[in-house]
């Protein structure tokens, strides 16, 4: 008899052969319509937008997919409540529309509603003021083109608040307002957008750095890219190049000096991770800080708490959390959490860099500036896009491709109708999970975890398990993940190194106190045969990752950015 998952078509696998084919295709005589530099959310969004318009597009990423800022965010898909205070209603409305589009249609498996409490300290005026703001937030979401994806907000007394958040500090609030936004695994969103682009014909190569822009007169006509795995260089010709390189934007622009260009400063944001069991509560919190807000966010089996906002003057490749960052977050969180969190509760920590756009006085006339992101062309043939946020990646991508292709005849963006991989036939997949759940003894939580990460692509993991039944087992030292998941990471998700699995395909690097180091050996047992690694290579991969994890941990004990950065730099370059 035909199994339900056998009817689902298989997606294109991002293997190392696919990477090699992509590099060959990008550098062949036909040239590309668009070359995208940077495999964060902005770049992969642009690749998807271009591919679905029928353009010949290639994307290169200097490190692993999402390794820049896009795997280090607060993982919220949100309208940005605080922008209401700046009276930026259009911006909030746009982000809420994107949020609800993702939750309702484009990626309901990946993007999930989550609630937050805004705690109140003053009885009347604050309830009226904050209440009006949150009401407006909900109303702005209701006037989007999508159906409402979230429940309406609700007011709570102190007593009511303690019911939904028993570990509330007794002096934290006299009541609160609960409202809804959404969360996503940011690295998985990037990977899924990228894989959807590949499905539509995009070429893609990670660990491939643009080292030079190609010129014909004053025009940019492509780039020289360096394959960091082999050291080989390739010339890629393209009618248009889009730079989506986040905090590296000025570095990319400097490859083609011009009077015009974006100026980008970096600001560091740190998060800590504590186990779900450590705080009793069924809602997140949003807390006001001097500069911005700090979130306590429910995230699968954990709480994520952050973030900070401090200037970063070090190397953009090594943003590191310090002891001072961690202490600040603990102090802030403990204003609402009781018993107080301590360092021993922390299982993981990460730091990311916000690309802060400077006023664009030198952007010239060829720029489209929004409060959040800017698209401009410092040279003919080169479009630069930076700023924005994860939530609005689709709008940014559309802007970037429209801008790059202005003056030529191309179809309009259609990504508001392009479901991300895994979203198609999600309900059928959910139904079909009953039989394998029984057969393999998976808990309800495991089934939810799998559907959340893969949606209907779960059919591909089930097919692999059918062929190799041991893949149905959880990893012995990281039992929240199945062996099948790391296998799939190697067969389909473009893994080139063990660290890719630990940091971005799973989030073991932050979810386990030891960063998943004890699980490395078993993970290598599963992925090495797929990737053709011998014993020596496995040993090297395990040692490299252990060194990196140790450096992240030691850095978080340093008091200042420079010493913390030095730890990471040494581990990566040793
Ligand atoms: P990046 O993700 O940094 O991607 C740029 C990529 O370009 C990098 O991967 C880099 O390796 C690559 N690159 C650079 N130079 C080259 C080269 N020469 N050749 C090839 N590749 C190159 N947004 C939200 O919507 N919700 C949130 O909750 C949220 N929280 C945040 C929290 C923090 C702490 C931070 C820092 C940001 C947060 N954001 C959030 C914002 C969001 O994360 C960023 O706006 C977004 O990730 C930026 O993506 P990007 O693709 O532009 O840049």
XYZ file of C-alpha atoms and ligand atoms in Angstrom:
627
model
C 0.000 0.000 0.000
C 1.149 3.511 -0.782
C 2.289 5.455 2.312
C 0.839 8.971 2.670
C 4.268 10.607 2.440
C 5.143 8.794 -0.766
C 2.746 11.080 -2.643
C 4.659 14.201 -1.734
C 7.244 15.317 -4.261
C 10.855 15.568 -3.174
C 12.662 18.887 -2.937
C 15.976 19.686 -4.564
C 18.849 18.585 -2.333
C 21.620 21.074 -1.579
C 24.504 18.623 -1.760
C 28.167 19.429 -2.359
C 27.593 18.311 -5.966
C 24.841 20.930 -6.230
C 27.262 23.537 -4.846
C 29.885 22.577 -7.457
C 27.262 22.655 -10.243
C 26.110 26.058 -9.024
C 29.621 27.497 -9.131
C 30.089 26.089 -12.632
C 26.719 27.431 -13.816
C 27.319 30.864 -12.295
C 30.638 31.206 -14.074
C 29.578 29.800 -17.477
C 29.335 31.908 -20.634
C 25.649 32.627 -20.343
C 26.162 34.892 -17.325
C 23.543 35.645 -14.727
C 20.754 38.176 -14.689
C 21.499 38.791 -11.014
C 24.346 37.805 -8.692
C 23.427 38.207 -5.014
C 26.262 38.645 -2.510
C 25.405 37.555 1.033
C 23.403 34.582 2.305
C 21.591 36.245 5.199
C 17.830 36.766 5.133
C 18.080 39.773 2.807
C 20.210 37.968 0.234
C 18.242 34.727 0.183
C 15.026 36.766 -0.002
C 16.399 38.575 -3.060
C 17.432 35.263 -4.636
C 13.910 33.888 -4.152
C 12.299 37.046 -5.469
C 14.493 37.021 -8.588
C 14.164 33.275 -9.239
C 10.367 33.415 -9.020
C 10.342 36.231 -11.591
C 12.088 33.830 -13.966
C 15.493 35.520 -13.729
C 18.761 33.567 -13.901
C 20.108 34.201 -10.392
C 23.029 32.991 -8.297
C 23.825 33.671 -4.650
C 27.138 33.356 -2.817
C 27.791 33.457 0.917
C 31.263 33.884 2.435
C 30.544 31.663 5.454
C 27.644 29.295 6.200
C 24.089 30.333 5.255
C 22.745 32.787 7.868
C 26.088 32.925 9.679
C 26.144 36.740 9.812
C 23.395 38.555 11.706
C 20.540 36.400 10.425
C 21.136 33.473 12.802
C 21.717 35.730 15.814
C 18.515 37.764 16.101
C 15.818 37.725 18.817
C 13.923 35.359 16.470
C 10.786 37.488 16.484
C 8.525 38.042 13.538
C 6.873 41.196 14.755
C 5.448 44.593 13.972
C 7.755 46.307 16.445
C 5.579 47.692 19.219
C 8.162 50.334 20.099
C 7.904 51.988 16.666
C 4.399 53.088 17.649
C 5.987 55.492 20.143
C 7.822 57.033 17.176
C 4.422 57.328 15.439
C 5.719 55.232 12.541
C 2.365 53.607 11.809
C 3.113 52.709 8.181
C 6.232 50.802 9.187
C 4.414 48.871 11.909
C 1.536 48.097 9.576
C 3.908 46.780 6.915
C 5.699 44.518 9.397
C 2.410 43.252 10.877
C 1.149 42.470 7.377
C 4.313 40.460 6.671
C 4.051 38.722 10.059
C 0.495 37.582 9.382
C 1.298 36.560 5.808
C 4.057 34.274 7.107
C 1.940 32.824 9.918
C -1.168 32.310 7.794
C 0.188 31.275 4.415
C 3.838 31.387 3.477
C 5.426 29.530 6.390
C 2.866 28.428 9.000
C 5.138 25.540 9.993
C 8.083 27.834 10.801
C 6.496 31.026 12.124
C 4.399 30.541 15.258
C 2.304 32.949 17.341
C 3.631 33.751 20.798
C 2.297 36.099 23.469
C 4.091 38.794 25.470
C 3.123 40.631 28.617
C 3.802 44.323 28.936
C 4.063 44.774 32.723
C 2.459 47.910 34.212
C 3.947 49.802 37.136
C 1.438 52.662 37.313
C -2.209 51.977 37.740
C -4.247 54.334 35.597
C -2.286 56.516 33.206
C 0.048 53.706 32.112
C -2.785 51.268 31.557
C -4.524 53.855 29.388
C -1.371 54.893 27.504
C 0.103 51.414 26.894
C -3.375 49.952 26.408
C -4.086 52.472 23.644
C -0.767 51.625 21.965
C -1.376 47.882 22.042
C -4.950 48.361 20.845
C -3.601 50.344 17.907
C -1.052 47.559 17.255
C -3.869 45.024 17.057
C -6.015 47.297 14.903
C -3.120 47.863 12.476
C -2.786 44.075 12.165
C -6.522 43.776 11.502
C -6.433 46.141 8.545
C -3.803 44.069 6.752
C -4.759 42.181 3.620
C -4.416 38.920 5.513
C -6.906 37.493 7.939
C -5.898 38.161 11.543
C -3.378 35.535 12.565
C -3.302 36.368 16.274
C -5.697 36.708 19.181
C -6.554 40.197 20.432
C -4.657 41.600 23.430
C -6.032 41.276 26.963
C -5.661 43.270 30.188
C -4.644 41.504 33.416
C -4.696 42.405 37.086
C -1.688 41.489 39.206
C -3.541 38.386 40.375
C -4.390 37.394 36.793
C -0.797 37.939 35.724
C 0.506 35.600 38.403
C -1.817 32.916 37.080
C -0.241 32.973 33.622
C 3.247 33.713 34.965
C 3.654 32.138 38.413
C 7.352 33.093 38.613
C 6.558 36.808 38.428
C 8.593 38.883 40.898
C 6.220 40.102 43.649
C 7.229 43.763 43.087
C 7.389 43.583 39.297
C 3.994 44.883 38.235
C 0.578 45.968 39.388
C -0.911 44.241 36.314
C -0.134 43.872 32.642
C -1.347 43.651 29.067
C -0.859 40.473 27.058
C -0.516 40.802 23.273
C 0.548 38.473 20.445
C 3.427 38.398 17.968
C 5.353 35.478 16.435
C 8.698 33.676 16.656
C 10.806 31.781 14.139
C 14.092 29.887 14.106
C 15.918 32.573 12.125
C 18.602 30.275 10.655
C 15.924 27.830 9.528
C 13.911 30.629 7.942
C 17.002 31.674 5.951
C 17.677 28.099 4.890
C 14.051 27.511 3.904
C 13.827 30.723 1.865
C 17.099 29.752 0.184
C 15.958 26.208 -0.555
C 12.723 27.583 -1.986
C 14.816 29.821 -4.257
C 16.882 26.795 -5.312
C 13.649 24.937 -6.021
C 12.780 27.784 -8.414
C 16.123 27.511 -10.182
C 18.566 29.692 -8.191
C 22.220 28.632 -8.023
C 23.775 28.787 -4.566
C 27.215 28.373 -3.037
C 28.155 28.848 0.615
C 31.729 29.445 1.796
C 32.236 31.400 -1.391
C 33.440 34.956 -0.909
C 33.291 37.816 -3.378
C 36.843 39.133 -3.447
C 36.596 41.579 -6.334
C 33.900 43.284 -8.382
C 34.288 43.074 -12.160
C 34.128 46.369 -14.083
C 33.501 47.355 -17.679
C 34.238 51.055 -17.681
C 32.269 52.481 -14.783
C 29.789 49.621 -14.787
C 29.837 46.582 -12.480
C 29.397 43.438 -14.577
C 29.952 40.676 -12.041
C 32.434 39.522 -9.450
C 35.372 37.264 -8.794
C 34.406 34.744 -6.163
C 36.736 32.581 -4.127
C 35.705 29.061 -3.164
C 36.923 28.937 0.449
C 36.884 25.131 0.450
C 39.326 24.787 -2.459
C 40.888 28.245 -2.817
C 39.808 28.310 -6.503
C 38.596 31.554 -8.008
C 35.771 31.959 -10.540
C 34.638 34.935 -12.622
C 30.889 35.377 -12.428
C 29.338 37.700 -14.995
C 25.980 39.242 -14.208
C 23.815 42.014 -15.609
C 23.194 43.177 -12.062
C 24.921 42.550 -8.741
C 22.977 42.932 -5.495
C 25.002 43.382 -2.332
C 23.079 42.160 0.731
C 26.047 42.023 3.040
C 24.650 43.584 6.229
C 27.390 44.981 8.454
C 29.915 44.174 5.700
C 28.211 46.602 3.295
C 30.989 49.199 3.354
C 33.598 46.471 2.775
C 31.694 45.272 -0.306
C 31.237 48.813 -1.600
C 34.953 49.485 -1.161
C 35.619 46.929 -3.927
C 34.352 49.602 -6.280
C 35.191 52.980 -4.789
C 32.518 55.595 -5.418
C 31.429 58.943 -4.017
C 28.120 57.348 -3.171
C 27.334 54.465 -0.866
C 25.805 53.418 2.411
C 27.495 53.979 5.731
C 26.795 51.220 8.207
C 27.745 51.056 11.879
C 27.508 47.857 13.922
C 25.694 47.558 17.221
C 26.012 44.391 19.277
C 23.011 42.532 20.666
C 23.440 39.603 23.070
C 20.994 36.887 24.120
C 21.128 34.216 26.796
C 19.247 30.898 26.804
C 17.784 29.225 29.908
C 15.762 25.991 30.097
C 11.980 26.315 29.929
C 11.630 24.555 33.280
C 13.596 27.307 35.010
C 10.816 29.923 34.655
C 7.185 29.015 35.235
C 5.127 31.056 32.817
C 3.066 30.618 29.688
C 3.799 33.986 28.098
C 6.847 36.016 27.182
C 7.630 39.486 28.550
C 8.598 42.763 26.938
C 10.497 45.115 29.254
C 11.416 48.719 28.516
C 15.110 49.627 28.819
C 16.922 52.976 28.500
C 17.719 52.406 24.819
C 15.138 49.937 23.630
C 13.387 46.817 24.970
C 14.406 43.503 26.477
C 12.413 40.388 25.675
C 11.906 37.189 27.638
C 10.830 34.882 24.832
C 9.423 31.356 25.017
C 11.324 29.351 22.401
C 10.736 25.595 22.002
C 12.221 24.003 25.125
C 13.915 27.214 26.287
C 13.591 30.878 27.128
C 15.608 33.348 25.114
C 16.373 36.573 26.978
C 17.828 39.667 25.338
C 18.966 41.896 23.970
C 21.678 44.490 24.559
C 22.575 47.422 22.316
C 26.215 48.564 22.417
C 28.546 49.823 19.663
C 30.853 47.133 18.232
C 34.266 48.209 16.985
C 35.821 44.761 16.534
C 35.966 42.363 13.598
C 32.444 41.705 12.273
C 33.203 38.002 12.002
C 33.663 37.587 15.747
C 30.947 39.369 17.709
C 31.218 37.974 21.224
C 29.094 38.175 24.353
C 30.982 39.359 27.455
C 30.406 38.858 31.178
C 29.180 42.450 31.327
C 26.512 41.736 28.671
C 25.352 38.623 30.498
C 25.202 40.415 33.872
C 23.155 43.235 32.342
C 20.621 40.784 30.888
C 20.339 38.851 34.155
C 19.847 42.056 36.144
C 17.092 43.249 33.813
C 15.310 39.902 33.627
C 15.407 39.510 37.404
C 13.280 42.622 37.774
C 10.336 40.454 36.700
C 11.508 36.870 37.342
C 11.586 35.308 40.803
C 13.425 33.280 42.066
C 16.197 35.239 40.326
C 18.137 33.749 37.421
C 21.858 33.218 37.942
C 24.763 32.397 35.646
C 24.355 28.703 36.461
C 20.920 28.738 34.794
C 22.386 29.778 31.444
C 22.848 27.003 28.871
C 23.853 29.157 25.911
C 24.671 32.631 24.739
C 25.100 34.411 21.400
C 25.922 37.840 20.042
C 24.838 39.444 16.763
C 25.514 42.733 15.012
C 22.775 45.117 13.881
C 23.652 46.960 10.710
C 22.808 50.558 11.663
C 22.420 52.734 8.610
C 23.872 56.203 8.935
C 22.028 59.192 7.457
C 22.356 58.793 3.705
C 23.583 62.250 2.755
C 26.049 60.590 0.396
C 23.474 58.229 -1.087
C 22.899 60.530 -4.026
C 19.655 60.526 -5.949
C 19.717 56.849 -6.844
C 18.443 55.689 -3.491
C 15.217 54.456 -2.020
C 15.320 55.157 1.670
C 12.802 53.771 4.154
C 13.124 54.229 7.907
C 14.209 50.640 8.217
C 16.158 49.723 5.098
C 17.831 51.488 2.205
C 18.355 50.381 -1.371
C 20.748 52.314 -3.573
C 23.099 52.096 -6.499
C 26.590 53.509 -5.914
C 27.601 52.396 -9.442
C 25.664 51.232 -12.508
C 25.189 47.482 -12.247
C 25.496 47.410 -8.448
C 22.541 47.597 -6.052
C 23.231 47.777 -2.341
C 20.567 46.962 0.231
C 21.001 47.067 4.004
C 19.096 47.597 7.222
C 15.576 46.350 7.817
C 14.726 43.274 9.793
C 14.053 39.598 9.488
C 10.282 40.149 9.543
C 10.169 42.322 6.432
C 12.699 40.371 4.354
C 10.174 39.797 1.565
C 9.482 43.497 1.097
C 13.206 44.278 1.155
C 13.871 41.563 -1.413
C 11.192 42.921 -3.725
C 12.634 46.431 -3.366
C 16.154 45.216 -4.123
C 15.161 43.308 -7.273
C 12.832 46.097 -8.499
C 15.646 48.556 -7.957
C 18.281 46.416 -9.684
C 16.034 45.706 -12.694
C 14.552 49.205 -13.021
C 14.302 50.249 -16.658
C 14.071 46.630 -17.871
C 10.987 44.550 -18.470
C 10.638 41.924 -15.757
C 7.565 40.349 -14.191
C 6.367 41.822 -10.893
C 7.338 40.188 -7.626
C 5.018 37.325 -6.726
C 6.562 36.142 -3.470
C 3.427 37.004 -1.496
C 2.023 33.935 -3.248
C 5.065 31.665 -3.109
C 4.769 29.204 -0.228
C 8.083 28.381 1.404
C 9.174 24.744 1.230
C 7.270 22.666 3.756
C 4.174 24.899 3.822
C 2.400 23.083 0.998
C 0.096 20.247 2.149
C 0.959 20.892 5.787
C -2.413 19.700 7.076
C -2.096 16.425 5.137
C 1.392 15.895 6.529
C 0.144 16.497 10.074
C -2.528 13.823 9.524
C -0.009 11.408 8.056
C 2.248 11.683 11.130
C -0.014 9.415 13.223
C 1.347 6.162 11.786
C 5.081 6.932 12.025
C 4.546 8.398 15.502
C 3.135 5.091 16.630
C 5.645 3.006 14.773
C 8.711 4.840 16.086
C 7.345 5.755 19.538
C 7.777 9.506 19.094
C 6.258 11.778 21.740
C 3.711 14.458 20.762
C 6.410 17.027 21.492
C 8.771 15.321 19.019
C 6.075 15.300 16.316
C 5.447 19.019 16.882
C 9.188 19.694 16.774
C 9.494 17.834 13.454
C 6.470 19.481 11.821
C 7.679 22.871 13.023
C 11.114 22.428 11.465
C 10.220 20.617 8.244
C 6.488 20.972 7.611
C 5.552 18.724 4.692
C 9.254 18.154 3.904
C 8.915 15.671 6.768
C 7.965 13.246 3.997
C 11.611 13.317 2.889
C 12.875 12.464 6.366
C 10.330 9.636 6.602
C 11.538 8.230 3.296
C 15.124 8.272 4.608
C 14.018 6.559 7.837
C 12.224 3.921 5.779
C 15.506 3.143 4.015
C 17.623 3.358 7.185
C 15.437 2.703 10.263
C 18.098 3.653 12.878
C 17.554 7.266 11.750
C 14.220 7.240 13.623
C 16.128 7.174 16.924
C 16.866 10.326 18.928
C 20.520 11.306 19.222
C 21.807 9.651 22.380
C 23.390 12.806 23.873
C 21.022 15.332 22.268
C 17.691 13.497 22.400
C 15.595 16.501 21.374
C 16.762 15.823 17.804
C 16.443 12.650 15.728
C 19.391 11.085 13.927
C 17.288 11.639 10.789
C 17.534 15.411 11.255
C 21.314 15.571 11.120
C 21.267 13.051 8.268
C 18.879 15.311 6.349
C 21.081 18.315 7.149
C 23.908 16.511 5.341
C 21.841 15.163 2.427
C 19.685 18.243 1.711
C 20.659 21.316 3.706
C 24.054 22.284 2.331
C 26.221 21.276 5.300
C 29.942 21.666 4.656
C 31.271 21.411 8.225
C 30.219 19.967 11.583
C 29.832 23.504 12.959
C 27.093 24.143 10.351
C 25.042 21.343 11.933
C 25.674 22.480 15.511
C 25.145 26.217 14.995
C 22.575 26.587 12.220
C 20.845 23.316 11.113
C 20.198 22.396 14.745
C 20.719 24.965 17.533
C 22.670 22.573 19.777
C 25.384 25.204 20.150
C 23.031 27.241 22.358
C 20.640 24.594 23.589
C 23.110 22.438 25.477
C 25.554 23.541 28.146
C 28.395 21.797 26.323
C 27.253 23.187 22.961
C 26.462 19.644 21.838
C 30.133 18.625 21.940
C 29.275 15.274 23.567
C 26.856 14.577 20.710
C 29.477 15.382 18.037
C 30.763 11.841 17.694
C 27.332 10.367 17.011
C 26.454 13.212 14.656
C 29.681 12.579 12.764
C 28.807 8.863 12.593
C 25.577 9.826 10.805
C 26.840 12.575 8.493
C 30.353 11.360 7.626
C 29.205 8.600 5.214
C 26.930 11.081 3.428
C 29.647 13.711 3.123
C 32.415 11.218 2.353
C 34.532 12.176 5.388
C 37.255 9.807 6.587
C 38.372 9.331 10.214
C 40.984 12.085 9.958
C 38.473 14.591 8.643
C 35.979 13.651 11.376
C 38.614 14.179 14.065
C 39.486 17.572 12.611
C 35.824 18.641 12.414
C 35.184 17.542 16.032
C 38.299 19.348 17.277
C 37.476 22.562 15.373
C 33.969 22.668 16.761
C 35.027 21.866 20.335
C 37.569 24.694 20.112
C 34.948 27.117 18.843
C 32.484 26.184 21.577
C 35.152 26.528 24.286
C 36.068 29.975 22.932
C 32.418 31.164 23.009
C 32.164 30.024 26.638
C 35.449 31.621 27.710
C 34.591 34.858 25.849
C 31.395 35.135 27.913
C 33.591 35.342 31.021
C 35.630 38.285 29.685
C 34.684 41.770 30.810
C 35.300 43.666 27.563
C 34.616 43.239 23.847
C 38.258 43.183 22.769
C 39.250 40.299 25.058
C 36.098 38.368 24.160
C 36.652 38.871 20.438
C 40.276 37.708 20.797
C 39.024 34.378 22.168
C 36.854 33.741 19.104
C 39.483 34.966 16.663
C 42.069 32.579 18.116
C 39.693 29.614 18.038
C 38.668 30.192 14.418
C 42.146 30.936 13.112
C 44.105 28.377 15.157
P 23.374 39.252 7.400
O 22.533 38.229 8.001
O 24.513 39.740 8.235
O 23.916 38.664 6.044
C 24.984 39.234 5.338
C 25.841 38.096 4.831
O 26.765 38.594 3.861
C 26.674 37.435 5.911
O 26.247 36.102 6.095
C 28.108 37.526 5.403
O 28.885 36.381 5.671
C 27.895 37.740 3.907
N 29.014 38.429 3.249
C 29.665 39.528 3.662
N 30.633 39.847 2.787
C 30.603 38.926 1.789
C 31.374 38.706 0.613
N 32.383 39.519 0.285
N 31.075 37.647 -0.159
C 30.050 36.801 0.163
N 29.306 36.968 1.280
C 29.567 38.019 2.082
N 14.772 41.305 13.082
C 13.531 40.832 13.264
O 12.687 40.891 12.370
N 13.153 40.265 14.436
C 13.991 40.182 15.493
O 13.633 39.639 16.534
C 15.291 40.712 15.352
N 16.150 40.670 16.390
C 17.416 41.106 16.237
C 18.286 40.996 17.318
C 19.615 41.344 17.169
C 20.549 41.221 18.338
C 20.083 41.792 15.921
C 21.523 42.103 15.752
C 19.214 41.937 14.850
C 17.873 41.593 14.996
N 16.945 41.698 13.950
C 15.670 41.250 14.095
C 17.355 42.246 12.668
C 17.729 41.133 11.687
O 18.346 40.071 12.339
C 18.663 41.706 10.633
O 18.091 42.860 10.084
C 18.906 40.716 9.491
O 19.282 39.464 9.988
C 19.990 41.257 8.575
O 20.127 40.325 7.532
P 21.093 40.580 6.317
O 20.886 39.480 5.366
O 20.894 41.960 5.799
O 22.550 40.532 6.947
